[in-house]
Short mmCIF file of C-alpha atoms in Angstrom, two decimals:
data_model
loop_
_atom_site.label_atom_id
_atom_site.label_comp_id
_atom_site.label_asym_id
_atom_site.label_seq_id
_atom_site.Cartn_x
_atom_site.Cartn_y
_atom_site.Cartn_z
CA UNK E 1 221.57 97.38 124.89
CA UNK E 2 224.73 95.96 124.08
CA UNK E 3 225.93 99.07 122.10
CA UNK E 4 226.18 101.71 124.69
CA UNK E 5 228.42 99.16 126.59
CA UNK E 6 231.30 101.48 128.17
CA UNK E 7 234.77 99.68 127.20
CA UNK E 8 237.07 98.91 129.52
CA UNK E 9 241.11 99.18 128.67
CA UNK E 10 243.77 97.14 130.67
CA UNK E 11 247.19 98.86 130.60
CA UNK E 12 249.70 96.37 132.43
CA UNK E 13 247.25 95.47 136.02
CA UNK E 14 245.44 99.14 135.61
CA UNK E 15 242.39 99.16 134.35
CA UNK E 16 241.46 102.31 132.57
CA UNK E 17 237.62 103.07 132.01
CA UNK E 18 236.66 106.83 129.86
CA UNK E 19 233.19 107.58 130.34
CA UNK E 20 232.36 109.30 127.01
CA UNK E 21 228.59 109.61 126.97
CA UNK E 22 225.91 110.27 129.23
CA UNK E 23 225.62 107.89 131.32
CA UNK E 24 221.95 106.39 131.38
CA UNK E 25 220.36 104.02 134.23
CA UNK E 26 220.40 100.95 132.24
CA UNK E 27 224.11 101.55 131.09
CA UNK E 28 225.26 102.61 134.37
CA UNK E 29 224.55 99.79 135.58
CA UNK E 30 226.01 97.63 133.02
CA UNK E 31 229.23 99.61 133.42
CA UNK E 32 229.35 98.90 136.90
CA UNK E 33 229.02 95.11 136.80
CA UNK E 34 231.63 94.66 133.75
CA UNK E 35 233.93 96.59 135.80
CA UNK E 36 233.73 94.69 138.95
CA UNK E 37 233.98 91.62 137.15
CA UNK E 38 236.71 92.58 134.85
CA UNK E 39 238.56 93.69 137.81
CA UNK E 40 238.09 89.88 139.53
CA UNK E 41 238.66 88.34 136.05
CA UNK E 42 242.35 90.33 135.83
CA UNK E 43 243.29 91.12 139.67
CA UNK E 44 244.09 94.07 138.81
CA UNK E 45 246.00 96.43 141.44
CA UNK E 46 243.91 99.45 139.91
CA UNK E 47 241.16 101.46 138.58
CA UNK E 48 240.96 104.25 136.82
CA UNK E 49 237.64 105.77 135.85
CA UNK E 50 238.31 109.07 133.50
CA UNK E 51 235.34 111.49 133.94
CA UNK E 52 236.28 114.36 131.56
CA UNK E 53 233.30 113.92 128.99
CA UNK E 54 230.79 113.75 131.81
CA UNK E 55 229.07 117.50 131.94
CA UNK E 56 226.63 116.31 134.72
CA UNK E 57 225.66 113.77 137.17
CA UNK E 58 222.50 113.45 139.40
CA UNK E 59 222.43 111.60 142.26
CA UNK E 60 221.61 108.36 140.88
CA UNK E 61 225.24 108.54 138.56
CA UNK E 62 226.66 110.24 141.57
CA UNK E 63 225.48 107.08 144.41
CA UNK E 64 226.82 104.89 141.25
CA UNK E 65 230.21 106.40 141.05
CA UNK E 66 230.61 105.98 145.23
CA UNK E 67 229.51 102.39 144.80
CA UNK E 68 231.72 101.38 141.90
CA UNK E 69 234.49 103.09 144.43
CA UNK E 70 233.75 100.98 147.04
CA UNK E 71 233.23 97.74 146.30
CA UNK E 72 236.42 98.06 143.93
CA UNK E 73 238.27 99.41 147.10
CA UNK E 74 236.72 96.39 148.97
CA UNK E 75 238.17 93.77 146.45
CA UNK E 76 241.85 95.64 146.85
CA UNK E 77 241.66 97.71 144.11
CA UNK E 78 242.84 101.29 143.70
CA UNK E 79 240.53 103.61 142.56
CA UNK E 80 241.44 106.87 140.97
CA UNK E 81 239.07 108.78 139.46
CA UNK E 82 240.11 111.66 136.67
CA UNK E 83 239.39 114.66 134.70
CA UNK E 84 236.12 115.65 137.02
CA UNK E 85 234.50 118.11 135.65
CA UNK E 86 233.45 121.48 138.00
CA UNK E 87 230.10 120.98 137.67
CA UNK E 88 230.00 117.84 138.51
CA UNK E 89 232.44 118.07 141.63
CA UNK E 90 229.89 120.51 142.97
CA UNK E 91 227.05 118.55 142.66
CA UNK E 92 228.56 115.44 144.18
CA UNK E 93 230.01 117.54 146.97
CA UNK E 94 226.50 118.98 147.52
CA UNK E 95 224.78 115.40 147.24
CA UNK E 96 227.25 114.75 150.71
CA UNK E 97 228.92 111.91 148.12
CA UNK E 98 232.27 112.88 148.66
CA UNK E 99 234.05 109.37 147.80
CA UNK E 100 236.66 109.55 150.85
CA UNK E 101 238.48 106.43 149.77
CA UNK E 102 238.61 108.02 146.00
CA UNK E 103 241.87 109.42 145.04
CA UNK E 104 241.61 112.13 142.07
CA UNK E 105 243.91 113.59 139.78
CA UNK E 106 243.66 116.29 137.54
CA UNK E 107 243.43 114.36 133.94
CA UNK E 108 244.42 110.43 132.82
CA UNK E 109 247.89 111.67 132.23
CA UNK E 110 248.73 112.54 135.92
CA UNK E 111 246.05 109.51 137.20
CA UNK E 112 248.34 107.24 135.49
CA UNK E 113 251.59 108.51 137.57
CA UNK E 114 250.03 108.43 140.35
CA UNK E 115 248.65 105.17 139.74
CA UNK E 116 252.34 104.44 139.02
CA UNK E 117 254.10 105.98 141.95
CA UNK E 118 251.39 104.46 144.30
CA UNK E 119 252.14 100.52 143.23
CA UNK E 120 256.27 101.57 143.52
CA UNK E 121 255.46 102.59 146.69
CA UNK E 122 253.84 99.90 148.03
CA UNK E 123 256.20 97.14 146.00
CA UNK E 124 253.25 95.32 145.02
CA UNK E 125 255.09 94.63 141.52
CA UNK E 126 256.06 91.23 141.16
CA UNK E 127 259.67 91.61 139.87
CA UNK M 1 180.31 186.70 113.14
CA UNK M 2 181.55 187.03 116.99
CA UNK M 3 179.82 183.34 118.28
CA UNK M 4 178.81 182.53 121.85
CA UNK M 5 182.44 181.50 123.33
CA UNK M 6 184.38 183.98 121.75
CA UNK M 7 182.62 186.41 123.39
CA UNK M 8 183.05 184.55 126.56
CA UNK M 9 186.77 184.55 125.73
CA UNK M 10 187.08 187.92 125.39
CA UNK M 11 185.37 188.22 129.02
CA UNK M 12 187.56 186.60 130.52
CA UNK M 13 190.32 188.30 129.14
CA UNK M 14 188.51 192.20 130.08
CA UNK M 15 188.22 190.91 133.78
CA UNK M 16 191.48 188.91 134.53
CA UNK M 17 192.02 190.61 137.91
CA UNK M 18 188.74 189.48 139.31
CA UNK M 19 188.59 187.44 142.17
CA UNK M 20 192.07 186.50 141.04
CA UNK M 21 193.07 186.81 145.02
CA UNK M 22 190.93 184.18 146.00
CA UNK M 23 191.59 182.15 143.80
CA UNK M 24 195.24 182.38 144.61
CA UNK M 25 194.42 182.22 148.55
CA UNK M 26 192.50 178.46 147.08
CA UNK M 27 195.26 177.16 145.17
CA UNK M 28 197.34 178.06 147.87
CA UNK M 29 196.05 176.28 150.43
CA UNK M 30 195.96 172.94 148.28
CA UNK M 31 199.66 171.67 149.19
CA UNK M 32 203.33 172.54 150.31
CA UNK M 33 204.54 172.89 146.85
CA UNK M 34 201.85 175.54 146.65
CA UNK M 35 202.35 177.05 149.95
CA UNK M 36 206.27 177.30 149.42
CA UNK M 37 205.93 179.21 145.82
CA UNK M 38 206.17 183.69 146.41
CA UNK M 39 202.60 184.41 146.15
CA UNK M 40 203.19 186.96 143.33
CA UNK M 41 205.02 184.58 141.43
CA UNK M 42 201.73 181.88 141.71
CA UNK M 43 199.14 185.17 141.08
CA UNK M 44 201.45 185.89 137.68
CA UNK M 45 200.89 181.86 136.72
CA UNK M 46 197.66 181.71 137.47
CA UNK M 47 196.47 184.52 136.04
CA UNK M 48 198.83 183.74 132.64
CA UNK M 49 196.71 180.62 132.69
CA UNK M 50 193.89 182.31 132.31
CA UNK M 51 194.62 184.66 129.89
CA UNK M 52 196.01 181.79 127.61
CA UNK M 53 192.49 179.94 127.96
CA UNK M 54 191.06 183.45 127.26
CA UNK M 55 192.97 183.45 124.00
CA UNK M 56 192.83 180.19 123.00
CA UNK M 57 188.35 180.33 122.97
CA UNK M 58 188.65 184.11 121.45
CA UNK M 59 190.80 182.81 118.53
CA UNK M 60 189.66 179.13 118.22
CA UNK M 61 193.15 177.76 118.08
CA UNK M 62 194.57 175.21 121.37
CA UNK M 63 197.99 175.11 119.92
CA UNK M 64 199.34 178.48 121.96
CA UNK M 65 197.12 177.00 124.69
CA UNK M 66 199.12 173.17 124.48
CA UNK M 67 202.45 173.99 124.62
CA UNK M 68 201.81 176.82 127.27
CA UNK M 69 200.14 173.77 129.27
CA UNK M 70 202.89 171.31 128.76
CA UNK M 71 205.85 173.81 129.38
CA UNK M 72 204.26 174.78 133.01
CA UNK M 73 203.27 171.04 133.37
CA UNK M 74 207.29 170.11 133.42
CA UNK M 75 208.20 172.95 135.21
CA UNK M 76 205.45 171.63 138.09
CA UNK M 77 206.49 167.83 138.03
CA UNK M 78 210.37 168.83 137.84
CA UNK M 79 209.99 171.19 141.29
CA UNK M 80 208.45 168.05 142.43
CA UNK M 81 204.68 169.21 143.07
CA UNK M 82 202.99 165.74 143.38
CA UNK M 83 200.35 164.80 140.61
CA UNK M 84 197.71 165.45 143.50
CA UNK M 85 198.66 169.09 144.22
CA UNK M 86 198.60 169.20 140.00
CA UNK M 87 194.77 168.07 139.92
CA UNK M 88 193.53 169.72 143.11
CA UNK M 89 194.60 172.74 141.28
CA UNK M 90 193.40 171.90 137.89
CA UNK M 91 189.56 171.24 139.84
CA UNK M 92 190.11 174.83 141.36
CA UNK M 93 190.71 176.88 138.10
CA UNK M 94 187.76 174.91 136.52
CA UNK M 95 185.70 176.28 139.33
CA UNK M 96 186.75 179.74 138.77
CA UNK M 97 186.30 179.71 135.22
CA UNK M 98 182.77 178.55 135.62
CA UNK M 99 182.53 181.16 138.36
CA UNK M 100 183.17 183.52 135.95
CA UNK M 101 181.32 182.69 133.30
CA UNK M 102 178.00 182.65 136.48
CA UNK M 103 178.40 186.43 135.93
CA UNK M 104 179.03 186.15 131.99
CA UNK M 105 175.36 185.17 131.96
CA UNK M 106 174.43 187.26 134.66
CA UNK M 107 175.05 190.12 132.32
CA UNK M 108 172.33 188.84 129.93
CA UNK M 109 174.98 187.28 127.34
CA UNK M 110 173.17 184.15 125.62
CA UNK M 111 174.85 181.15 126.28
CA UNK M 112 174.06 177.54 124.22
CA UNK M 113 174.57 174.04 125.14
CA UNK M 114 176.75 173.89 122.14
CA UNK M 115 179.08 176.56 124.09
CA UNK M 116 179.24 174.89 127.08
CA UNK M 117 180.78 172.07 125.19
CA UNK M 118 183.07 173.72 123.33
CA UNK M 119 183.88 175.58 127.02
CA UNK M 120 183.95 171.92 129.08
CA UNK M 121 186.15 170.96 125.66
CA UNK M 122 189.14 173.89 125.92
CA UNK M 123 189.44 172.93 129.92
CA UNK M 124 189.28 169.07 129.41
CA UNK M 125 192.88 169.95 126.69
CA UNK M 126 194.20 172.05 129.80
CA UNK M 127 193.81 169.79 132.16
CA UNK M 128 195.47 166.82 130.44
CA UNK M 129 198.17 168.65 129.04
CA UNK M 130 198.73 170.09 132.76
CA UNK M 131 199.17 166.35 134.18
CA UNK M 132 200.97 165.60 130.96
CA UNK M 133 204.38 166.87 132.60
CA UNK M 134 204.22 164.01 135.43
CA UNK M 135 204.02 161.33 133.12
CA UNK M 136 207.22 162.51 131.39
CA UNK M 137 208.88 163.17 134.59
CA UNK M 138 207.85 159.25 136.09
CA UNK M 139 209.16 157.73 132.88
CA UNK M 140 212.56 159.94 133.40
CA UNK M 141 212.61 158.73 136.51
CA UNK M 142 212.12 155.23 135.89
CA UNK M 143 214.44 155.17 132.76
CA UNK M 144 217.06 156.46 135.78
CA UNK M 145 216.05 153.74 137.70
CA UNK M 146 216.99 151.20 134.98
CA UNK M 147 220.60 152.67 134.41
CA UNK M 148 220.86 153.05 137.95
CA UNK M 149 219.96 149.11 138.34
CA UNK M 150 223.08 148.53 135.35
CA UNK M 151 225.09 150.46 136.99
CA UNK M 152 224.83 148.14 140.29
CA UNK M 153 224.76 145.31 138.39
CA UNK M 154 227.89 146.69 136.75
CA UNK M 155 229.71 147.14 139.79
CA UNK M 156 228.31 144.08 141.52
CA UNK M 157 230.23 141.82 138.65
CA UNK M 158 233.38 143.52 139.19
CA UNK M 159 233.36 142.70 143.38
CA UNK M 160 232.58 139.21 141.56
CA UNK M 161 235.71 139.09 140.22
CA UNK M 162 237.79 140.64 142.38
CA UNK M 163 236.57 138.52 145.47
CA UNK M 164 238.01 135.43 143.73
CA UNK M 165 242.10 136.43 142.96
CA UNK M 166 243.63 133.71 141.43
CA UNK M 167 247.63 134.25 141.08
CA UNK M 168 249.13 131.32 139.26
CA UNK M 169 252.31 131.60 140.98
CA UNK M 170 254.60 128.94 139.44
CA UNK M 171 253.60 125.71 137.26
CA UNK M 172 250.69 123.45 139.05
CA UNK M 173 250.26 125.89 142.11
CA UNK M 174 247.89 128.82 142.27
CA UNK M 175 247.35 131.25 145.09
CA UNK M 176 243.70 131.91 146.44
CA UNK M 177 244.12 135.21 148.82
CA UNK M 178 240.52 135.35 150.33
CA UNK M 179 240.05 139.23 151.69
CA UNK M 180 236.24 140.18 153.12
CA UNK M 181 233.38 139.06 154.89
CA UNK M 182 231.89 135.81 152.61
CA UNK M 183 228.53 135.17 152.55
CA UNK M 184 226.42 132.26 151.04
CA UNK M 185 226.62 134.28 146.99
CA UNK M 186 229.91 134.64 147.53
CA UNK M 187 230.77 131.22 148.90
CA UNK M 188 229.31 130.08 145.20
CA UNK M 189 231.15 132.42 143.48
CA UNK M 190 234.35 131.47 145.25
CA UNK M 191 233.91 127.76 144.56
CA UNK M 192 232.59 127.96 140.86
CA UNK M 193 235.49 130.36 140.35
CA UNK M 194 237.93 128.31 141.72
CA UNK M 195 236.87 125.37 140.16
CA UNK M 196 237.10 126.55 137.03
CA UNK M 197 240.99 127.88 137.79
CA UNK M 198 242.21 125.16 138.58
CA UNK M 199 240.67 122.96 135.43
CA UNK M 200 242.15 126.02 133.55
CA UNK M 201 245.49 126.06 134.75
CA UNK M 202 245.65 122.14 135.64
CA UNK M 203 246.87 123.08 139.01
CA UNK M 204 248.10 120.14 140.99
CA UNK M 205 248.14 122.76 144.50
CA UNK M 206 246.04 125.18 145.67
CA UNK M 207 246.78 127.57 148.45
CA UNK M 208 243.54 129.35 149.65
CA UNK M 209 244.75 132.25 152.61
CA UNK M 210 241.48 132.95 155.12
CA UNK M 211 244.16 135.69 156.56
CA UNK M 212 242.00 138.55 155.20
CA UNK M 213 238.51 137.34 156.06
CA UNK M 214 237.43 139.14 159.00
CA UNK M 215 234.95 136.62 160.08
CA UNK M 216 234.86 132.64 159.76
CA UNK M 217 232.01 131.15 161.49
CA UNK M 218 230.85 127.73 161.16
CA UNK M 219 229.16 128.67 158.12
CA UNK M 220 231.85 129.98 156.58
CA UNK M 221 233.33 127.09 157.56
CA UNK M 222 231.09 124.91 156.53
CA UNK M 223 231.48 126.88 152.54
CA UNK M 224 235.54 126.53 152.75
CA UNK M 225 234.91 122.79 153.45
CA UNK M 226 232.68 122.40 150.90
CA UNK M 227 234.88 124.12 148.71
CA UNK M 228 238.02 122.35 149.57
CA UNK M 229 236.02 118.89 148.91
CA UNK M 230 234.75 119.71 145.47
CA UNK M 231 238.56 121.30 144.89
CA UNK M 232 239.79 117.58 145.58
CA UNK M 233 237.07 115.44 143.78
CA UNK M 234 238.48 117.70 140.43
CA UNK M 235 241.94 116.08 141.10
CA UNK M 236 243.78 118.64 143.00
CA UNK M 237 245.27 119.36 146.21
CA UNK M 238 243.69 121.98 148.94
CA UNK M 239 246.51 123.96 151.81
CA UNK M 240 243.93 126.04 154.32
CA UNK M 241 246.67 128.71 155.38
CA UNK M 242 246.08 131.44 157.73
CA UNK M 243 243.96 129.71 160.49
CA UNK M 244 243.66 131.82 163.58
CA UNK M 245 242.88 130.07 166.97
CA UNK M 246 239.43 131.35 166.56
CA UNK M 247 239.26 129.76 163.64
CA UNK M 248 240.65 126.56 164.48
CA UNK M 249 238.05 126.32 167.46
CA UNK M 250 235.34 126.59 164.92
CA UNK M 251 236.52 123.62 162.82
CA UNK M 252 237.29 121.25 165.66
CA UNK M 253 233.36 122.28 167.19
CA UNK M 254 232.08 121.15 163.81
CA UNK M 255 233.47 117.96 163.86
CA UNK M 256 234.49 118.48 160.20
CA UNK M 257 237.08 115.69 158.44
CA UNK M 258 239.78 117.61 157.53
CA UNK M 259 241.94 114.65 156.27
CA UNK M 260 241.88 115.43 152.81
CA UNK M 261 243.12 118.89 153.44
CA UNK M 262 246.56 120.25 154.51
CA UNK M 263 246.54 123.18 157.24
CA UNK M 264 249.73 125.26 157.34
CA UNK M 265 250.34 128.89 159.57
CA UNK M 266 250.75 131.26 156.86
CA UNK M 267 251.81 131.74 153.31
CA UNK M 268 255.53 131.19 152.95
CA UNK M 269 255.24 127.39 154.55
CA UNK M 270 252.69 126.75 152.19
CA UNK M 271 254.63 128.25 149.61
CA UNK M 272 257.62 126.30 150.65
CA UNK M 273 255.27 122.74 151.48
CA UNK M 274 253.91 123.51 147.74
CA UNK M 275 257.21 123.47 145.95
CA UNK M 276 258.04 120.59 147.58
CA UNK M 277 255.17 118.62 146.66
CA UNK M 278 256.04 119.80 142.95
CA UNK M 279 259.37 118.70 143.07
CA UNK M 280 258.69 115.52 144.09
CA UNK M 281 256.20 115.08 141.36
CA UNK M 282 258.32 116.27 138.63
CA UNK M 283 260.47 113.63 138.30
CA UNK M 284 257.79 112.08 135.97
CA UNK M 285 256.24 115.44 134.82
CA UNK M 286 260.45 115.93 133.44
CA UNK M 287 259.73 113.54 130.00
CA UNK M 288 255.89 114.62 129.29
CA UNK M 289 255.30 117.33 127.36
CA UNK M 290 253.62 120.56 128.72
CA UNK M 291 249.94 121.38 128.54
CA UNK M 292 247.35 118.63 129.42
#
């Protein structure tokens, strides 16, 4: 179902994903593979996955989020994820999924800077 | 013409004082609530009672007899006689009334089934109106109940919100002074609440002080830790403050990752780390424009 594809923004090498709808098996899925191979197709430093518009998660979103995490941490990425919503953080934390390698920021505004401030840091930019 | 039960009535009314004592001594003898009451005092009620039954077959008319019934019915169920004592009583003043009615006949008077009836009839009204009072006084009691329950609930939502203070102290750090025992409702409360601040106020720094919370087990523990992992997954930053040595004990025994959170000794160093963590942040929060 090519229509409920998630989209997938590149800002300089950050990628920036919003999930906007609920987030169904099939699509969740599909989300996860374009991002891992978008990420391989640009090298890009980071990730950042916005989660404002998602109200709930059950453990299957929740085991999907903490995969995308890792195996984007495992190619060299940096993952941030955004704008998670209370609900949500409690469920997670009471799944036991707390996504140690995960940094989080408050909304995409401040995920960005810190995005930002992390590749200064580390002088990755080629310049 | 006089009829059958009229007569009876008026009987009744002639010999009011007769065997009244034992049937006081009876009635007595059913409960404390009896027992306690100045015997003159039940002999006045008792025989009122009867007069007021007297009356009520003499002049064919229940509605003097009714409210008599339901005013000493309340006055019973509010001095707290039991429903029991009520009906024991009740049976007894039936008995006398047939007793009486044994030496009615006895006198030759003609008596038909239609009168006995009509007799059975007048003391079936007394009886239910004298129970009546009880079932006013239970649903009084449970309507009291009810507001009583409010009331709780009432107070149990304002400990709700006062055993979550947030203090937004200065831009992107609020203040979480934990005072009281916390059990497993109030570890919810605590987290949902918090939650919810800090998506509110976009807080970048949260300070949560355990100084006032008498006791911190390894389930309390095992709540702050929760707490302080959902508080990062929303974006934020966690400083534990006011860890005793007790305390600490309890968190190295449960083995519990702590690298996501900051642990300072007391309020002003986190105050102090806080600020400096904001500082260093602004730089880039200096050209965007307040409010998320």
């Amino acid at each position: 179902m090519d229509s409920l594809r998630i989209p997938i923004l590149k800002i300089g090498d950050v990628l920036i994903a919003s999930i906007q709808v609920a987030l169904h098996d099939a699509s969740a899925v599909q989300f996860k593979d374009d991002l891992l191979q978008k990420i391989h197709d640009t090298k890009a430093r980071g990730v950042i996955v916005d989660l404002t518009a998602l109200d709930v998660v059950d453990s299957f979103i929740g085991r999907l989020i903490a995969d995308i995490a890792a195996m984007a941490g495992l190619m060299g990425t940096r993952v941030v994820l955004t704008g998670l919503q209370p609900a949500v953080a409690i469920t997670l934390v009471e799944l036991g999924l707390e996504l140690p390698r995960v940094l989080t920021a408050l909304n995409l505004e401040k995920g960005l800077a810190m995005m930002q401030s992390l590749t200064e840091e580390s002088g990755d930019d080629a310049s | 013409m006089t009829t059958e039960i009229q007569l009876f009535g008026a009987f009744l009314n002639e010999h009011l004082d007769d065997g009244l004592d034992q049937l006081v001594d009876h009635v007595t003898q059913i409960g404390e609530h009896y027992q306690a009451m100045p015997q003159n005092d039940l002999r006045h009620a008792l025989r009122q009672s009867l007069q007021h039954i007297a009356d009520s077959l003499v002049h064919n008319d229940r509605a003097a007899l009714t409210a008599y019934t339901q005013a000493l019915s309340q006055k019973r169920a509010a001095a707290s006689f039991t429903l029991l004592e009520a009906i024991a009583a009740m049976d007894l003043f039936r008995i006398y009334v047939l007793d009486r009615l044994d030496v009615f006949r006895q006198d030759g008077a003609s008596w038909s089934l239609a009168a006995q009836r009509q007799l059975e009839d007048v003391l079936r009204v007394f009886g239910n109106y004298f129970v009546s009072g009880f079932d006013t006084a239970l649903q009084q009691a449970r309507a009291e109940l009810r507001m009583q329950a409010e009331q709780l609930e009432a107070q149990h939502r304002t400990i709700r919100d006062l055993s979550t203070p947030i203090l937004p102290v200065y831009e992107g750090i609020i203040v979480v002074p934990l005072v009281g025992l916390i059990d497993s409702y109030r570890a919810t409360q605590i987290m949902e609440h918090l939650l919810q601040s800090i998506t509110t106020y976009q807080s970048d720094i949260v300070i949560v002080d355990i100084t006032g919370v008498p006791v911190v087990d390894t389930n309390v523990m095992n709540y702050l830790l929760q707490t302080a992992r959902a508080v990062r997954l929303v974006g934020a930053q966690i400083v534990l403050v006011g860890i005793s040595a007790e305390v600490a004990q309890t968190i190295v025994h449960l083995g519990a990752d702590l690298s996501n959170i900051s642990t300072l000794a007391n309020l002003q160093e986190s105050l102090q780390y806080a600020l400096q963590q904001m500082r260093q942040r602004m730089p880039r929060h200096l050209y965007q424009s307040k409010g998320g």
